Coordinates of C-alpha atoms in Angstrom, one line a residue:
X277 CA 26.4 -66.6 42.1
X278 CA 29.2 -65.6 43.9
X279 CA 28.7 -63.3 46.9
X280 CA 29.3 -59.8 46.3
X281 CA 32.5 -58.1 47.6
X282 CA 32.9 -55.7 50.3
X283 CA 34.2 -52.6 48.3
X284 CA 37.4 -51.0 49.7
X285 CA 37.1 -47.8 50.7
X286 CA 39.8 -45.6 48.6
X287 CA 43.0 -44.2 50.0
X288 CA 43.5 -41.0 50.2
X289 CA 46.0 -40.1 47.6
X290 CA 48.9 -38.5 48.1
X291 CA 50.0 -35.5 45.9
X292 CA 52.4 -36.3 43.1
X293 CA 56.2 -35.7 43.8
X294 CA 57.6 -32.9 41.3
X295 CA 60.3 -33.2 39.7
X296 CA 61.9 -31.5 42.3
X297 CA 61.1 -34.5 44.8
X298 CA 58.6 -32.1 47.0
X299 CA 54.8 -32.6 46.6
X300 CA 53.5 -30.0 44.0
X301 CA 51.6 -27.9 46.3
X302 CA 54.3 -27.3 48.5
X303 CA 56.5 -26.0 45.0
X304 CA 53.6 -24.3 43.4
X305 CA 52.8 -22.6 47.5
X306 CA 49.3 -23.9 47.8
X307 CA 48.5 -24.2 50.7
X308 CA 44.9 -26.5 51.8
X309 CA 42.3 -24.9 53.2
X310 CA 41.6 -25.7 57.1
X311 CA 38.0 -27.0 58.4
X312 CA 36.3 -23.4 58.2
X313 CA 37.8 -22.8 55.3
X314 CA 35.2 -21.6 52.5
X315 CA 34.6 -23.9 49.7
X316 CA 36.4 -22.6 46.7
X317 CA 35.5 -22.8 43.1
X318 CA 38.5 -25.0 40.8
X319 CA 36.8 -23.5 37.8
X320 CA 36.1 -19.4 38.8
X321 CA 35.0 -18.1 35.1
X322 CA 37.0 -16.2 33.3
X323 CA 37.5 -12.3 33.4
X324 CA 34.9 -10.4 31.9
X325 CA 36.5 -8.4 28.7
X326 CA 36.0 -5.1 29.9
X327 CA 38.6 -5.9 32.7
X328 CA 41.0 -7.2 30.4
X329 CA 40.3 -4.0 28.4
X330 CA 40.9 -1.6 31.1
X331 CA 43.8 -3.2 32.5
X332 CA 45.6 -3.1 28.8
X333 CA 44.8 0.6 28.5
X334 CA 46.1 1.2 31.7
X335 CA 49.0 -0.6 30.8
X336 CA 49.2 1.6 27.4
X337 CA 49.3 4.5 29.6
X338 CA 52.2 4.1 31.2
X339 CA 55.4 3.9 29.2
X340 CA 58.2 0.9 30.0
X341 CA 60.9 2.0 32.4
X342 CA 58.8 5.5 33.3
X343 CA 57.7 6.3 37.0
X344 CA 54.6 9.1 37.2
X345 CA 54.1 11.0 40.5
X346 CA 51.1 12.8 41.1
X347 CA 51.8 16.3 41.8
X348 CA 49.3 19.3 43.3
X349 CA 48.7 21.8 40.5
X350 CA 45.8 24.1 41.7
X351 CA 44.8 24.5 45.3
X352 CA 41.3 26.3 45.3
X353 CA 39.5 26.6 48.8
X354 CA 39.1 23.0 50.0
X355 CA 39.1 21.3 46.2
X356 CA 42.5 20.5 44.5
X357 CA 43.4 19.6 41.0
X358 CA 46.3 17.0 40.2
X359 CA 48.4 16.3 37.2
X360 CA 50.8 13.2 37.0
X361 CA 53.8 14.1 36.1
X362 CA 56.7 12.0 34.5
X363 CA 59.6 11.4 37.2
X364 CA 62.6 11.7 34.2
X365 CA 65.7 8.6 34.5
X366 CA 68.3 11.9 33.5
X367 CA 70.1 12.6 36.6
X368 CA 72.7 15.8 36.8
X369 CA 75.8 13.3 36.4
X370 CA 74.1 12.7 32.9
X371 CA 74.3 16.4 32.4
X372 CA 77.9 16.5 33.7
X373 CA 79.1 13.5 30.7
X374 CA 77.5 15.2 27.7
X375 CA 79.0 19.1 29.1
X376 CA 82.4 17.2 29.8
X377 CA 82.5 15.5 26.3
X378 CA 81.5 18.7 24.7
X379 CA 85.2 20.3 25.3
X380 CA 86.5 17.3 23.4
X381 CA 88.5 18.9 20.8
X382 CA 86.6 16.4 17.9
X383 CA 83.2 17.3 19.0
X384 CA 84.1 20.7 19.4
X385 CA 85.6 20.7 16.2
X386 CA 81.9 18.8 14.8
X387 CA 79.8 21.2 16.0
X388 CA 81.7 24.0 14.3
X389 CA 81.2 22.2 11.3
X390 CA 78.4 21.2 11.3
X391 CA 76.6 25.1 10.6
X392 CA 73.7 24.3 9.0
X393 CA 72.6 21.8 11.9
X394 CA 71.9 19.3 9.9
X395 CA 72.9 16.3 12.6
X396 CA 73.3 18.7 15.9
X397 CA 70.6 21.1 16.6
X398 CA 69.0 21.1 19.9
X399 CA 66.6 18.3 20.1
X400 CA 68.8 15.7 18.9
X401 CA 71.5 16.8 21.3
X402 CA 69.2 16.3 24.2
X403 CA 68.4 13.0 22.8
X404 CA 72.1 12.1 23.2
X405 CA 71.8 12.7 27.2
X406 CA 69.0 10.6 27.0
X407 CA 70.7 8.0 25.8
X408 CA 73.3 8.6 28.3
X409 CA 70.6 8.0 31.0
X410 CA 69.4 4.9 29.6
X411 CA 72.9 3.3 29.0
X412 CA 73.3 2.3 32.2
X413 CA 77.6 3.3 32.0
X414 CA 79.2 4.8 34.9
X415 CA 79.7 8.8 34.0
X416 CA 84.0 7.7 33.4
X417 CA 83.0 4.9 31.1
X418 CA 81.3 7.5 28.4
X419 CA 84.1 8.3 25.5
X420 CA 84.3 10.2 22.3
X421 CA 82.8 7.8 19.9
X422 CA 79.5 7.5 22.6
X423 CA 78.9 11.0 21.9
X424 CA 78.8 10.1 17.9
X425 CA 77.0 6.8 18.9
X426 CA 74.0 8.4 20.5
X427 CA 74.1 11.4 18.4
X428 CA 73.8 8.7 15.1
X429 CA 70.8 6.9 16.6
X430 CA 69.4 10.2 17.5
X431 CA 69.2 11.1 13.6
X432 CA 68.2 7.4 12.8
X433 CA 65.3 7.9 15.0
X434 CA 64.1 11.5 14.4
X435 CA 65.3 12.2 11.0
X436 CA 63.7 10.6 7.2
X437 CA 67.0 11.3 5.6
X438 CA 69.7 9.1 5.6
X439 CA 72.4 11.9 4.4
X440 CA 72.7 13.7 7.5
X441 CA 73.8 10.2 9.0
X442 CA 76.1 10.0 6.3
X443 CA 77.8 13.3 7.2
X444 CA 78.8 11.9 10.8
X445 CA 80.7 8.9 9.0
X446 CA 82.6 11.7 6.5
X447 CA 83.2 13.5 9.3
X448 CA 84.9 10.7 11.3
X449 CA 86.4 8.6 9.1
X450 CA 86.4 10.6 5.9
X451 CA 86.5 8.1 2.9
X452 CA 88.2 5.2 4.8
X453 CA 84.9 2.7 5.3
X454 CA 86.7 0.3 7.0
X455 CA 85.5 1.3 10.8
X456 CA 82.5 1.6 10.1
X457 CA 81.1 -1.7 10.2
X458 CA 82.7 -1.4 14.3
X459 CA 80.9 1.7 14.4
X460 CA 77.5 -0.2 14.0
X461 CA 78.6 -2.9 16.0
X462 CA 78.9 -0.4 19.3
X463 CA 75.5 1.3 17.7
X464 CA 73.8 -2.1 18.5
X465 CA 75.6 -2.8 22.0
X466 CA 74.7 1.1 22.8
X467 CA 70.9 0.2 21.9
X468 CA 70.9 -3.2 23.8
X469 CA 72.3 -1.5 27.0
X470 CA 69.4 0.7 26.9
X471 CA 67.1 -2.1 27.0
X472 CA 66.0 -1.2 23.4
X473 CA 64.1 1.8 24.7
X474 CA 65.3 5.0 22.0
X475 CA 62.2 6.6 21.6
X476 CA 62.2 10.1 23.2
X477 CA 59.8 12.1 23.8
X478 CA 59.5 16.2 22.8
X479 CA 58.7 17.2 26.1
X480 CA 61.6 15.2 27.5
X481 CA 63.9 17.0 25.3
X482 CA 62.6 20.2 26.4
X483 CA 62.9 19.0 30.7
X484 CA 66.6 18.3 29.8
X485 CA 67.3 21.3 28.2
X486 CA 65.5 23.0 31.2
X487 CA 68.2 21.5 33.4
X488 CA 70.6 24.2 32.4
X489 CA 68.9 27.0 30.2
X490 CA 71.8 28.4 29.6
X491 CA 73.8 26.0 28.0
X492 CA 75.4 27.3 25.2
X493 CA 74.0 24.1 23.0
X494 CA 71.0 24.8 23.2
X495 CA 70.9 27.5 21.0
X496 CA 71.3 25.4 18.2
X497 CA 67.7 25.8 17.1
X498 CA 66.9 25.0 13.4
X499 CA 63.9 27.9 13.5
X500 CA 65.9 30.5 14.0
X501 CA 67.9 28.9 10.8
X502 CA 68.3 32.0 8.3

């Protein structure tokens, strides 16, 4: 029988190169744990459910894009009550684009036709600052037709019929249907700028309008419709 064989001891192996030619835990940044280190577990168990749960509805809560601040709303001895309130994207040169493109002579000239506020009452005029906000334009790159642009997608959003729309093409472009495939081609650039994100709330409607009360706009208030 031959005698047995002294077995090697194995080599320490060496981690495997990436792809990148440096050892994977130097890409990945794992770094090896020292003498003292603790022994860690390569297999922790998974999360329990009710984490994943709670982290998702906290995620619900909070809408893409919005910032929340916590703000004092009752002070009462030594206890104190807080609210979280929505920090809004609209800043006052937002304000300053819509009330500079409402003197255009067109828009003037839509709003006086447009009576029965059909396309342009108060809420879907604040939607079109919104838009503004969300654009991500400088305040000299807004134009006419952005004005009609956000105004369209206001009514697309907020409103079940499609006539209203309709009346901003007659309006426009009267019977000539030729530009209006290039108006829904700057309707989808317009909603990709904004990141997709053309749902606005009622009560951000009603903190722009609170901007300036006393724009003449927002008077435009379908309730008080005879």
């Amino acid at each position: 029988m031959a005698g047995c064989q002294p077995c090697s001891r194995p080599e320490d192996q060496s981690p495997q190169p990436s792809s990148s030619g440096y050892p994977l835990r130097a890409v990945m940044g794992e770094e090896s744990p020292g003498p003292s280190a603790p022994r860690v577990d390569p297999h922790p168990p998974p999360p329990s459910c009710g984490w994943k749960r709670r982290r998702e509805e906290s995620e619900e809560e909070t809408a893409p894009g919005a910032e929340d601040v916590w703000v004092v709303e009752r002070l009462c001895g030594l206890k104190m009550k807080l609210k979280r309130q929505r920090l809004s994207s609209v800043l006052p040169e937002h304000h300053e684009v819509f009330n500079r493109l409402l003197e255009d002579p067109v828009v003037k000239r839509f709003l006086a036709w447009d009576k029965n506020l059909r396309v342009s009452d108060k809420y879907l005029l604040s939607m079109v600052i919104a838009y503004f906000s969300r654009a991500g334009l400088f305040p000299w790159q807004f134009q006419r037709i952005h004005f009609f642009v956000a105004l369209y997608l206001a009514n697309d959003m907020e409103e079940d019929n499609q006539a209203p729309k309709q009346a901003i093409f007659s309006f426009l472009y009267g019977k000539n249907r030729s530009q209006r495939s290039l108006f829904h081609k700057l309707r989808f650039q317009f909603i990709r700028s904004m990141g997709w994100k053309t749902r606005v709330s009622r009560e951000e409607c009603e903190e722009i309008q609170a901007f300036d009360p006393e724009l003449w706009v927002w008077g435009r208030d379908r309730t008080l419709m005879p």
